[in-house]
Amino acid sequence: MSESVDPLDYDPANGVGGGGITTDAIEKVQSRRHEEDEKELPYEESLTWPQRFKEYILVAPKFAKAYITVFVIFMGLLSLYWGSMYRRFDRYKNMDYLVISQDESFQFEGQLINPSVNDAFMEMLNNEPISNLGKYHVRNITEFKELAIKHNNTVLEEVIRQVHHQKYWAGVYIAPNTTYNLYSSFHQGIPFVKVNESVSLIYETGRHYSGLSQYIFRNMDAMNEEWVRFYVSDVYQTILSSLNSTEKQNLASNISILTTYPTFNFMDQRPASTPASLGPSELGLVYALLFSFHQFNFSLEIYSFMRKRIKYRSYLFYRFLASQINALVLALVYALVTIAFQVPTNVTFGHSGFVVLWMFIFLYMSSMGTINENVVSVLFAFDKKTLIAPWMIFMIVTNISVTFAPFVLSPGFYKYGYASPMYNTYEALKVVFYNTWKGHLGRNLGILVCWIVVGNISLIFVSNWATNKAKRLAKKQKTG
């Protein structure tokens, strides 16, 4: 192929950003004016107001076009991001919660006593506002016990397993004999030692560090407050009505029994080892995306230099190899900065965690890099450098919209995120930093590899097409 014309043959001093629509318009008008001045005016002459007004009239449509373009792009990008948050509170019902109760009826002093704690809790789940905070799956205890035995677990351990395998966002477990123990405590005047372990809430912070604190934990805390304020008192009132006068006197001498409520026992199975993990596991992915573009931007001059000195096939191989090395080095920097600020990477894979983190970020930056190279090559071919900045913002918005909040809280449109490089990298990094479930890890890495393979194959055709287009454009300009 000809080496005389290539879309990468550009003046590096011009930069990728270009002058913009308005700047181009002003330059064209000024150039036209200077050409006319050189032909008609042998000496400098100040423009009269009518002449200057005529120039303003000429450039006004260009200004209008520039502002309308920016307005449309900005409105579209903001709508895309804020659309993911639209009516988010109304989608709390999409979040699945497991509810398992081993609190059952029992005989007490010859009477059959209903499980007051279980009944009050189920009533709370069916009443507003708690019923609007999630979708509660109350499993049959007999069937759930069989499932627990199948996995060689206790009932509580099976609840933990179900939450860990991401079948539910959280699990509520009511311990056996909770109502019976409260009855015994009130009738005997002896404090119930494990009253705060009667109702347990199992969750994993690592499943979605930022999202869990905003949506899951806050809702569960609201449920706990509702439980203590409005439902525990009914349970206690039922028990108090069954006491005789002597038992009431004994209870009065140990008032702590009445003031100790069965509040939620919050059990975080995958806590964050440090708040700093939010940086490399989530927010840092935005910066990595930007650098995946700039590694290509910084290499443009080298690509142009090599294109003129090696065969086209060799150039394609060199370009692929160079982009992978760039991604590998930048990913290494990402991993080194992570450990430099003492963010633990050994939570799941031990000492190999650093290498695993490095490779995951490499796949992410490589996949993002190939996407950016393809798009920027097309923009260069059409001489639309002004669209590069909007493209980068578009990439950031489309990726963070599906990454920084659970899918179940966003409109169905945002399920495209299952194929998003940032989302799949985020899911993989949660395994590294929080030891979350590895069941989706293969899918996450597979999608990243697919982006790399498809992107680099596409780049061959895009590069060839861009070169031919540049040749045609140069020929047209020469003949024109």
Short mmCIF file of C-alpha atoms in Angstrom, two decimals:
data_model
loop_
_atom_site.label_atom_id
_atom_site.label_comp_id
_atom_site.label_asym_id
_atom_site.label_seq_id
_atom_site.Cartn_x
_atom_site.Cartn_y
_atom_site.Cartn_z
CA MET A 1 0.00 0.00 0.00
CA SER A 2 1.09 3.55 -0.56
CA GLU A 3 3.12 5.12 2.21
CA SER A 4 2.55 8.66 1.06
CA VAL A 5 -0.87 9.11 2.61
CA ASP A 6 -2.09 7.79 5.95
CA PRO A 7 -4.68 8.96 8.45
CA LEU A 8 -1.96 9.04 11.07
CA ASP A 9 0.11 11.56 9.10
CA TYR A 10 -0.81 14.64 11.06
CA ASP A 11 0.88 17.54 12.76
CA PRO A 12 1.35 16.54 16.45
CA ALA A 13 1.45 20.19 17.40
CA ASN A 14 -2.21 20.46 16.48
CA GLY A 15 -3.16 17.96 19.19
CA VAL A 16 -6.06 15.58 19.22
CA GLY A 17 -8.56 18.07 20.52
CA GLY A 18 -8.50 20.43 17.52
CA GLY A 19 -9.70 23.99 17.55
CA GLY A 20 -13.42 23.28 17.68
CA ILE A 21 -16.25 24.37 15.41
CA THR A 22 -16.22 27.99 16.52
CA THR A 23 -12.46 28.34 16.16
CA ASP A 24 -12.55 26.87 12.64
CA ALA A 25 -15.30 29.29 11.68
CA ILE A 26 -13.38 32.30 12.97
CA GLU A 27 -10.19 31.16 11.26
CA LYS A 28 -12.01 30.77 7.91
CA VAL A 29 -13.58 34.22 8.13
CA GLN A 30 -10.32 35.81 9.20
CA SER A 31 -8.39 34.03 6.45
CA ARG A 32 -10.88 35.24 3.86
CA ARG A 33 -10.62 38.77 5.22
CA HIS A 34 -6.81 38.73 5.19
CA GLU A 35 -6.77 37.44 1.61
CA GLU A 36 -9.09 40.24 0.54
CA ASP A 37 -7.04 42.79 2.46
CA GLU A 38 -3.84 41.65 0.79
CA LYS A 39 -5.41 41.96 -2.66
CA GLU A 40 -7.37 45.18 -2.23
CA LEU A 41 -5.61 47.10 0.54
CA PRO A 42 -1.88 47.71 0.20
CA TYR A 43 -1.78 49.18 3.68
CA GLU A 44 -3.46 48.45 7.03
CA GLU A 45 -6.82 50.06 7.44
CA SER A 46 -9.16 49.95 10.41
CA LEU A 47 -12.47 48.27 9.71
CA THR A 48 -15.53 50.43 9.84
CA TRP A 49 -18.47 49.39 11.95
CA PRO A 50 -20.55 48.23 8.94
CA GLN A 51 -17.62 46.10 7.77
CA ARG A 52 -17.13 44.61 11.21
CA PHE A 53 -20.87 44.00 11.54
CA LYS A 54 -20.82 42.16 8.22
CA GLU A 55 -18.10 39.85 9.58
CA TYR A 56 -20.13 39.20 12.71
CA ILE A 57 -23.12 38.29 10.54
CA LEU A 58 -20.97 35.80 8.62
CA VAL A 59 -19.72 34.05 11.75
CA ALA A 60 -23.01 34.11 13.69
CA PRO A 61 -24.41 30.89 12.13
CA LYS A 62 -21.21 29.10 13.04
CA PHE A 63 -21.52 30.24 16.64
CA ALA A 64 -25.14 29.09 16.71
CA LYS A 65 -24.19 25.71 15.26
CA ALA A 66 -21.44 25.29 17.85
CA TYR A 67 -23.71 26.08 20.79
CA ILE A 68 -26.54 23.90 19.51
CA THR A 69 -24.12 21.00 19.00
CA VAL A 70 -22.72 21.35 22.52
CA PHE A 71 -26.24 21.69 23.94
CA VAL A 72 -27.48 18.53 22.23
CA ILE A 73 -24.41 16.47 23.18
CA PHE A 74 -24.42 17.68 26.78
CA MET A 75 -28.16 17.08 27.21
CA GLY A 76 -27.88 13.61 25.68
CA LEU A 77 -25.00 12.54 27.91
CA LEU A 78 -26.60 13.88 31.08
CA SER A 79 -29.88 12.17 30.19
CA LEU A 80 -28.07 8.88 29.68
CA TYR A 81 -26.42 9.04 33.11
CA TRP A 82 -29.32 10.47 35.10
CA GLY A 83 -31.70 8.13 33.33
CA SER A 84 -30.08 5.24 35.19
CA MET A 85 -31.28 6.86 38.44
CA TYR A 86 -34.81 7.58 37.24
CA ARG A 87 -37.39 6.41 39.81
CA ARG A 88 -34.74 4.36 41.57
CA PHE A 89 -36.67 4.31 44.85
CA ASP A 90 -39.59 2.66 43.06
CA ARG A 91 -37.32 -0.22 42.05
CA TYR A 92 -36.37 -1.30 45.55
CA LYS A 93 -38.96 -4.03 45.07
CA ASN A 94 -36.64 -5.60 42.49
CA MET A 95 -34.08 -6.43 45.18
CA ASP A 96 -34.46 -9.99 46.45
CA TYR A 97 -34.19 -10.79 50.17
CA LEU A 98 -34.27 -14.24 51.72
CA VAL A 99 -36.34 -14.66 54.91
CA ILE A 100 -35.90 -17.82 56.99
CA SER A 101 -37.63 -18.26 60.35
CA GLN A 102 -37.10 -21.13 62.77
CA ASP A 103 -39.35 -19.51 65.36
CA GLU A 104 -42.22 -21.97 65.82
CA SER A 105 -45.23 -22.61 68.06
CA PHE A 106 -44.55 -24.25 71.44
CA GLN A 107 -46.23 -25.49 74.60
CA PHE A 108 -45.85 -23.25 77.65
CA GLU A 109 -47.51 -24.08 80.96
CA GLY A 110 -50.00 -26.29 79.19
CA GLN A 111 -50.94 -23.74 76.55
CA LEU A 112 -50.06 -23.62 72.84
CA ILE A 113 -48.23 -20.35 72.23
CA ASN A 114 -47.93 -18.87 68.75
CA PRO A 115 -44.50 -17.66 67.57
CA SER A 116 -45.09 -13.98 68.28
CA VAL A 117 -41.73 -12.82 66.93
CA ASN A 118 -42.22 -14.68 63.64
CA ASP A 119 -45.80 -13.44 63.26
CA ALA A 120 -44.90 -9.82 64.01
CA PHE A 121 -41.97 -9.90 61.60
CA MET A 122 -44.05 -11.33 58.74
CA GLU A 123 -46.69 -8.70 59.39
CA MET A 124 -44.05 -5.99 59.13
CA LEU A 125 -42.85 -7.31 55.77
CA ASN A 126 -46.37 -7.10 54.38
CA ASN A 127 -47.03 -3.56 55.59
CA GLU A 128 -45.80 -0.26 54.21
CA PRO A 129 -43.22 1.19 54.15
CA ILE A 130 -41.19 -2.02 54.60
CA SER A 131 -43.05 -3.87 51.86
CA ASN A 132 -41.76 -1.26 49.38
CA LEU A 133 -38.11 -1.75 50.31
CA GLY A 134 -37.61 -5.14 48.69
CA LYS A 135 -38.96 -8.40 47.39
CA TYR A 136 -39.04 -10.82 50.32
CA HIS A 137 -38.79 -14.55 49.69
CA VAL A 138 -40.11 -16.40 52.77
CA ARG A 139 -38.91 -19.97 52.25
CA ASN A 140 -40.56 -23.03 53.75
CA ILE A 141 -38.38 -24.07 56.68
CA THR A 142 -38.74 -27.81 56.03
CA GLU A 143 -37.60 -27.50 52.42
CA PHE A 144 -34.82 -25.13 53.39
CA LYS A 145 -33.54 -27.55 56.03
CA GLU A 146 -33.31 -30.24 53.36
CA LEU A 147 -31.33 -27.85 51.17
CA ALA A 148 -29.01 -27.05 54.07
CA ILE A 149 -28.42 -30.75 54.77
CA LYS A 150 -27.69 -31.31 51.09
CA HIS A 151 -24.84 -28.79 51.32
CA ASN A 152 -23.76 -30.07 54.75
CA ASN A 153 -24.76 -26.77 56.38
CA THR A 154 -26.81 -25.59 59.29
CA VAL A 155 -29.81 -23.43 58.43
CA LEU A 156 -27.90 -20.23 59.24
CA GLU A 157 -24.89 -21.40 57.21
CA GLU A 158 -27.17 -22.11 54.26
CA VAL A 159 -28.61 -18.58 54.48
CA ILE A 160 -25.04 -17.27 54.39
CA ARG A 161 -24.29 -19.51 51.40
CA GLN A 162 -27.34 -18.32 49.46
CA VAL A 163 -26.38 -14.68 50.01
CA HIS A 164 -22.74 -15.36 49.10
CA HIS A 165 -23.79 -17.03 45.83
CA GLN A 166 -25.63 -13.78 45.03
CA LYS A 167 -29.07 -15.35 44.84
CA TYR A 168 -30.25 -12.68 47.28
CA TRP A 169 -28.96 -9.25 48.26
CA ALA A 170 -29.41 -10.04 51.94
CA GLY A 171 -30.92 -12.68 54.18
CA VAL A 172 -32.99 -12.41 57.36
CA TYR A 173 -32.70 -15.29 59.80
CA ILE A 174 -34.90 -15.67 62.90
CA ALA A 175 -33.29 -18.10 65.33
CA PRO A 176 -35.08 -21.17 66.78
CA ASN A 177 -37.15 -20.74 69.94
CA THR A 178 -36.92 -16.94 69.87
CA THR A 179 -40.45 -16.44 71.18
CA TYR A 180 -40.05 -19.30 73.69
CA ASN A 181 -36.87 -17.76 75.11
CA LEU A 182 -38.59 -14.39 75.50
CA TYR A 183 -41.54 -16.04 77.29
CA SER A 184 -39.16 -17.86 79.64
CA SER A 185 -37.21 -14.68 80.31
CA PHE A 186 -40.34 -12.69 81.20
CA HIS A 187 -41.97 -15.41 83.30
CA GLN A 188 -38.80 -16.26 85.23
CA GLY A 189 -37.48 -12.71 85.52
CA ILE A 190 -34.14 -13.77 84.06
CA PRO A 191 -32.59 -11.75 81.18
CA PHE A 192 -32.44 -13.46 77.78
CA VAL A 193 -28.68 -13.43 77.18
CA LYS A 194 -28.77 -13.78 73.37
CA VAL A 195 -31.72 -11.51 72.68
CA ASN A 196 -29.68 -9.48 70.16
CA GLU A 197 -28.90 -12.63 68.17
CA SER A 198 -32.53 -13.58 67.71
CA VAL A 199 -32.93 -11.80 64.36
CA SER A 200 -29.87 -11.75 62.11
CA LEU A 201 -29.35 -9.85 58.87
CA ILE A 202 -26.76 -11.40 56.55
CA TYR A 203 -25.23 -9.34 53.74
CA GLU A 204 -21.93 -8.72 51.92
CA THR A 205 -20.50 -5.23 51.61
CA GLY A 206 -18.10 -6.45 48.95
CA ARG A 207 -20.88 -7.32 46.53
CA HIS A 208 -21.37 -3.62 45.81
CA TYR A 209 -19.37 -1.39 48.15
CA SER A 210 -20.89 1.98 47.24
CA GLY A 211 -24.33 0.68 46.27
CA LEU A 212 -24.83 -1.43 49.39
CA SER A 213 -24.34 1.47 51.79
CA GLN A 214 -26.71 3.69 49.77
CA TYR A 215 -29.50 1.22 49.12
CA ILE A 216 -29.21 -2.11 50.94
CA PHE A 217 -27.85 -1.20 54.35
CA ARG A 218 -29.92 1.97 54.61
CA ASN A 219 -33.10 0.04 53.87
CA MET A 220 -32.20 -2.70 56.33
CA ASP A 221 -31.47 -0.09 58.98
CA ALA A 222 -34.91 1.43 58.31
CA MET A 223 -36.41 -2.03 58.70
CA ASN A 224 -34.62 -2.48 62.03
CA GLU A 225 -35.93 0.86 63.28
CA GLU A 226 -39.46 0.02 62.17
CA TRP A 227 -39.19 -3.37 63.89
CA VAL A 228 -38.07 -1.94 67.22
CA ARG A 229 -40.42 1.05 67.28
CA PHE A 230 -43.68 -0.54 66.22
CA TYR A 231 -43.56 -4.33 66.33
CA VAL A 232 -41.38 -5.44 69.24
CA SER A 233 -43.66 -3.56 71.63
CA ASP A 234 -46.61 -5.64 70.39
CA VAL A 235 -44.65 -8.84 71.01
CA TYR A 236 -43.73 -7.73 74.51
CA GLN A 237 -47.31 -6.65 75.23
CA THR A 238 -48.56 -10.11 74.28
CA ILE A 239 -46.08 -11.74 76.65
CA LEU A 240 -46.86 -9.29 79.48
CA SER A 241 -50.56 -10.10 79.23
CA SER A 242 -49.76 -13.74 80.05
CA LEU A 243 -47.93 -12.92 83.32
CA ASN A 244 -49.54 -13.27 86.75
CA SER A 245 -49.10 -10.67 89.49
CA THR A 246 -46.10 -12.42 91.09
CA GLU A 247 -44.27 -12.70 87.76
CA LYS A 248 -44.95 -9.04 87.08
CA GLN A 249 -43.41 -8.09 90.43
CA ASN A 250 -40.33 -10.20 89.66
CA LEU A 251 -40.07 -8.57 86.26
CA ALA A 252 -40.26 -5.10 87.81
CA SER A 253 -37.14 -5.88 89.86
CA ASN A 254 -35.24 -6.63 86.63
CA ILE A 255 -36.39 -3.86 84.33
CA SER A 256 -33.52 -4.47 81.86
CA ILE A 257 -35.55 -7.37 80.44
CA LEU A 258 -38.17 -4.90 79.23
CA THR A 259 -35.65 -2.42 77.84
CA THR A 260 -33.60 -4.96 75.87
CA TYR A 261 -35.12 -5.52 72.45
CA PRO A 262 -34.37 -8.22 69.85
CA THR A 263 -32.76 -5.79 67.41
CA PHE A 264 -31.11 -6.92 64.20
CA ASN A 265 -27.77 -8.64 64.41
CA PHE A 266 -25.99 -7.29 61.31
CA MET A 267 -23.62 -9.92 59.90
CA ASP A 268 -21.34 -8.57 57.15
CA GLN A 269 -19.78 -11.63 55.51
CA ARG A 270 -17.51 -9.68 53.15
CA PRO A 271 -16.55 -6.41 54.84
CA ALA A 272 -14.17 -3.94 53.23
CA SER A 273 -10.70 -4.33 54.71
CA THR A 274 -10.15 -0.59 54.24
CA PRO A 275 -12.24 2.30 52.88
CA ALA A 276 -9.39 2.98 50.46
CA SER A 277 -10.37 -0.12 48.47
CA LEU A 278 -13.17 1.95 46.91
CA GLY A 279 -10.52 3.74 44.83
CA PRO A 280 -8.89 0.88 42.89
CA SER A 281 -11.99 -1.32 42.86
CA GLU A 282 -14.42 1.27 41.50
CA LEU A 283 -13.50 4.93 41.00
CA GLY A 284 -10.06 4.16 39.61
CA LEU A 285 -11.64 2.43 36.63
CA VAL A 286 -12.71 5.83 35.29
CA TYR A 287 -9.11 7.06 35.27
CA ALA A 288 -7.93 3.80 33.75
CA LEU A 289 -10.44 4.32 30.94
CA LEU A 290 -9.02 7.78 30.25
CA PHE A 291 -5.46 6.50 30.20
CA SER A 292 -6.45 3.68 27.87
CA PHE A 293 -7.27 6.42 25.35
CA HIS A 294 -4.24 8.58 26.04
CA GLN A 295 -1.83 5.67 25.59
CA PHE A 296 -3.05 5.69 21.98
CA ASN A 297 -2.94 9.47 21.79
CA PHE A 298 0.66 9.59 23.04
CA SER A 299 1.68 6.89 20.55
CA LEU A 300 0.24 8.52 17.43
CA GLU A 301 3.50 10.20 16.45
CA ILE A 302 5.38 6.91 16.84
CA TYR A 303 2.74 5.03 14.84
CA SER A 304 3.03 7.59 12.05
CA PHE A 305 6.82 7.29 12.08
CA MET A 306 6.78 3.48 11.95
CA ARG A 307 4.09 3.39 9.26
CA LYS A 308 6.45 5.04 6.80
CA ARG A 309 9.33 2.66 7.48
CA ILE A 310 7.87 -0.85 7.63
CA LYS A 311 5.50 -2.91 5.52
CA TYR A 312 1.81 -2.56 6.16
CA ARG A 313 1.38 -6.05 7.63
CA SER A 314 4.38 -5.54 9.87
CA TYR A 315 2.96 -2.18 10.86
CA LEU A 316 -0.35 -3.76 11.91
CA PHE A 317 1.47 -6.31 14.04
CA TYR A 318 3.67 -3.60 15.54
CA ARG A 319 0.64 -1.49 16.35
CA PHE A 320 -1.11 -4.41 18.06
CA LEU A 321 2.01 -5.31 20.03
CA ALA A 322 2.68 -1.71 21.05
CA SER A 323 -0.89 -1.18 22.29
CA GLN A 324 -0.74 -4.37 24.38
CA ILE A 325 2.60 -3.37 25.90
CA ASN A 326 1.21 0.08 26.69
CA ALA A 327 -1.80 -1.48 28.41
CA LEU A 328 0.44 -3.90 30.32
CA VAL A 329 2.69 -1.11 31.60
CA LEU A 330 -0.21 1.16 32.57
CA ALA A 331 -1.92 -1.74 34.35
CA LEU A 332 1.30 -2.36 36.27
CA VAL A 333 1.32 1.27 37.38
CA TYR A 334 -2.30 0.88 38.53
CA ALA A 335 -1.42 -2.19 40.59
CA LEU A 336 1.74 -0.62 42.04
CA VAL A 337 -0.11 2.51 43.17
CA THR A 338 -2.73 0.27 44.77
CA ILE A 339 -0.21 -1.52 46.97
CA ALA A 340 1.76 1.70 47.54
CA PHE A 341 -1.27 3.06 49.39
CA GLN A 342 -1.56 -0.22 51.32
CA VAL A 343 -4.81 -1.43 49.80
CA PRO A 344 -4.76 -5.20 50.47
CA THR A 345 -4.65 -7.36 47.34
CA ASN A 346 -4.12 -10.66 49.17
CA VAL A 347 -7.69 -11.09 50.45
CA THR A 348 -8.59 -13.83 47.96
CA PHE A 349 -5.49 -15.01 46.12
CA GLY A 350 -2.84 -14.46 48.77
CA HIS A 351 0.48 -13.12 47.52
CA SER A 352 -0.63 -13.77 43.94
CA GLY A 353 -3.34 -11.15 44.34
CA PHE A 354 -1.05 -8.42 43.01
CA VAL A 355 -0.45 -10.30 39.76
CA VAL A 356 -4.15 -11.13 39.43
CA LEU A 357 -5.05 -7.45 39.90
CA TRP A 358 -2.42 -6.50 37.31
CA MET A 359 -3.80 -8.92 34.73
CA PHE A 360 -7.43 -7.92 35.31
CA ILE A 361 -6.58 -4.24 34.80
CA PHE A 362 -4.51 -5.15 31.74
CA LEU A 363 -7.52 -6.86 30.15
CA TYR A 364 -9.65 -3.83 30.97
CA MET A 365 -7.25 -1.25 29.56
CA SER A 366 -6.54 -3.37 26.49
CA SER A 367 -10.25 -3.81 25.73
CA MET A 368 -10.95 -0.11 26.24
CA GLY A 369 -7.89 0.80 24.19
CA THR A 370 -9.02 -1.20 21.16
CA ILE A 371 -12.47 0.41 21.27
CA ASN A 372 -10.95 3.88 21.43
CA GLU A 373 -8.46 3.18 18.64
CA ASN A 374 -11.21 2.02 16.30
CA VAL A 375 -13.44 5.02 16.95
CA VAL A 376 -10.66 7.62 16.91
CA SER A 377 -9.31 6.19 13.64
CA VAL A 378 -12.73 6.71 12.07
CA LEU A 379 -12.95 10.25 13.46
CA PHE A 380 -9.52 11.07 12.03
CA ALA A 381 -10.56 9.67 8.65
CA PHE A 382 -13.56 12.01 8.56
CA ASP A 383 -11.47 14.86 9.99
CA LYS A 384 -13.78 15.12 13.00
CA LYS A 385 -11.23 15.64 15.75
CA THR A 386 -13.68 17.88 17.60
CA LEU A 387 -15.81 14.81 18.35
CA ILE A 388 -13.06 13.02 20.27
CA ALA A 389 -13.81 14.81 23.55
CA PRO A 390 -17.57 14.02 23.36
CA TRP A 391 -16.69 10.43 22.52
CA MET A 392 -14.58 10.09 25.67
CA ILE A 393 -17.35 11.55 27.81
CA PHE A 394 -19.80 9.17 26.13
CA MET A 395 -17.54 6.23 26.99
CA ILE A 396 -17.33 7.28 30.63
CA VAL A 397 -21.08 7.89 30.97
CA THR A 398 -22.15 4.64 29.29
CA ASN A 399 -19.82 2.65 31.51
CA ILE A 400 -20.38 4.27 34.91
CA SER A 401 -24.16 4.31 34.40
CA VAL A 402 -24.20 0.52 34.56
CA THR A 403 -21.35 0.04 37.04
CA PHE A 404 -21.92 2.30 40.02
CA ALA A 405 -25.38 0.98 40.94
CA PRO A 406 -27.07 -2.46 40.86
CA PHE A 407 -28.83 -3.32 37.60
CA VAL A 408 -32.08 -4.08 39.43
CA LEU A 409 -32.38 -0.41 40.41
CA SER A 410 -32.06 0.91 36.85
CA PRO A 411 -34.45 0.78 33.86
CA GLY A 412 -34.19 -2.32 31.69
CA PHE A 413 -32.37 -0.36 28.96
CA TYR A 414 -29.22 -0.38 31.09
CA LYS A 415 -28.85 -4.13 30.96
CA TYR A 416 -26.50 -3.51 28.06
CA GLY A 417 -24.02 -3.15 30.89
CA TYR A 418 -23.61 -6.92 31.06
CA ALA A 419 -21.35 -6.47 28.01
CA SER A 420 -19.64 -3.33 29.33
CA PRO A 421 -15.86 -3.63 29.89
CA MET A 422 -16.00 -1.48 33.04
CA TYR A 423 -18.83 -3.47 34.61
CA ASN A 424 -17.13 -6.82 33.98
CA THR A 425 -13.83 -5.51 35.32
CA TYR A 426 -15.60 -4.16 38.40
CA GLU A 427 -17.15 -7.58 39.02
CA ALA A 428 -13.74 -9.23 38.67
CA LEU A 429 -12.04 -6.73 41.00
CA LYS A 430 -14.61 -7.42 43.71
CA VAL A 431 -13.28 -10.96 43.80
CA VAL A 432 -9.75 -9.62 44.29
CA PHE A 433 -10.52 -7.05 46.99
CA TYR A 434 -13.46 -8.63 48.85
CA ASN A 435 -13.40 -12.36 48.03
CA THR A 436 -16.91 -12.30 46.62
CA TRP A 437 -18.41 -15.23 44.75
CA LYS A 438 -16.29 -16.41 41.80
CA GLY A 439 -19.22 -17.92 39.91
CA HIS A 440 -19.35 -15.09 37.33
CA LEU A 441 -15.60 -14.55 37.04
CA GLY A 442 -15.23 -16.70 33.92
CA ARG A 443 -17.97 -14.79 32.14
CA ASN A 444 -16.49 -11.43 33.16
CA LEU A 445 -13.02 -12.26 31.87
CA GLY A 446 -14.42 -13.89 28.74
CA ILE A 447 -16.27 -10.71 27.78
CA LEU A 448 -13.10 -8.65 28.22
CA VAL A 449 -11.12 -11.06 26.03
CA CYS A 450 -13.87 -10.91 23.39
CA TRP A 451 -13.61 -7.13 23.30
CA ILE A 452 -9.84 -7.38 22.79
CA VAL A 453 -10.06 -9.99 20.01
CA VAL A 454 -12.96 -8.41 18.13
CA GLY A 455 -11.53 -4.92 18.60
CA ASN A 456 -8.11 -5.78 17.19
CA ILE A 457 -9.58 -7.68 14.24
CA SER A 458 -11.84 -4.72 13.51
CA LEU A 459 -8.85 -2.39 13.74
CA ILE A 460 -7.26 -4.13 10.73
CA PHE A 461 -10.25 -3.31 8.54
CA VAL A 462 -10.75 0.14 10.02
CA SER A 463 -7.10 1.03 9.48
CA ASN A 464 -7.22 -0.20 5.88
CA TRP A 465 -10.45 1.71 5.22
CA ALA A 466 -9.10 4.88 6.83
CA THR A 467 -5.93 4.72 4.73
CA ASN A 468 -7.89 4.35 1.50
CA LYS A 469 -10.20 7.19 2.48
CA ALA A 470 -7.22 9.42 3.23
CA LYS A 471 -5.75 8.60 -0.18
CA ARG A 472 -9.01 9.48 -1.93
CA LEU A 473 -9.28 12.72 0.02
CA ALA A 474 -5.70 13.69 -0.82
CA LYS A 475 -6.28 12.93 -4.50
CA LYS A 476 -9.47 14.97 -4.51
CA GLN A 477 -7.71 17.94 -2.92
CA LYS A 478 -4.87 17.71 -5.43
CA THR A 479 -7.17 17.62 -8.46
CA GLY A 480 -9.48 20.23 -6.95
#
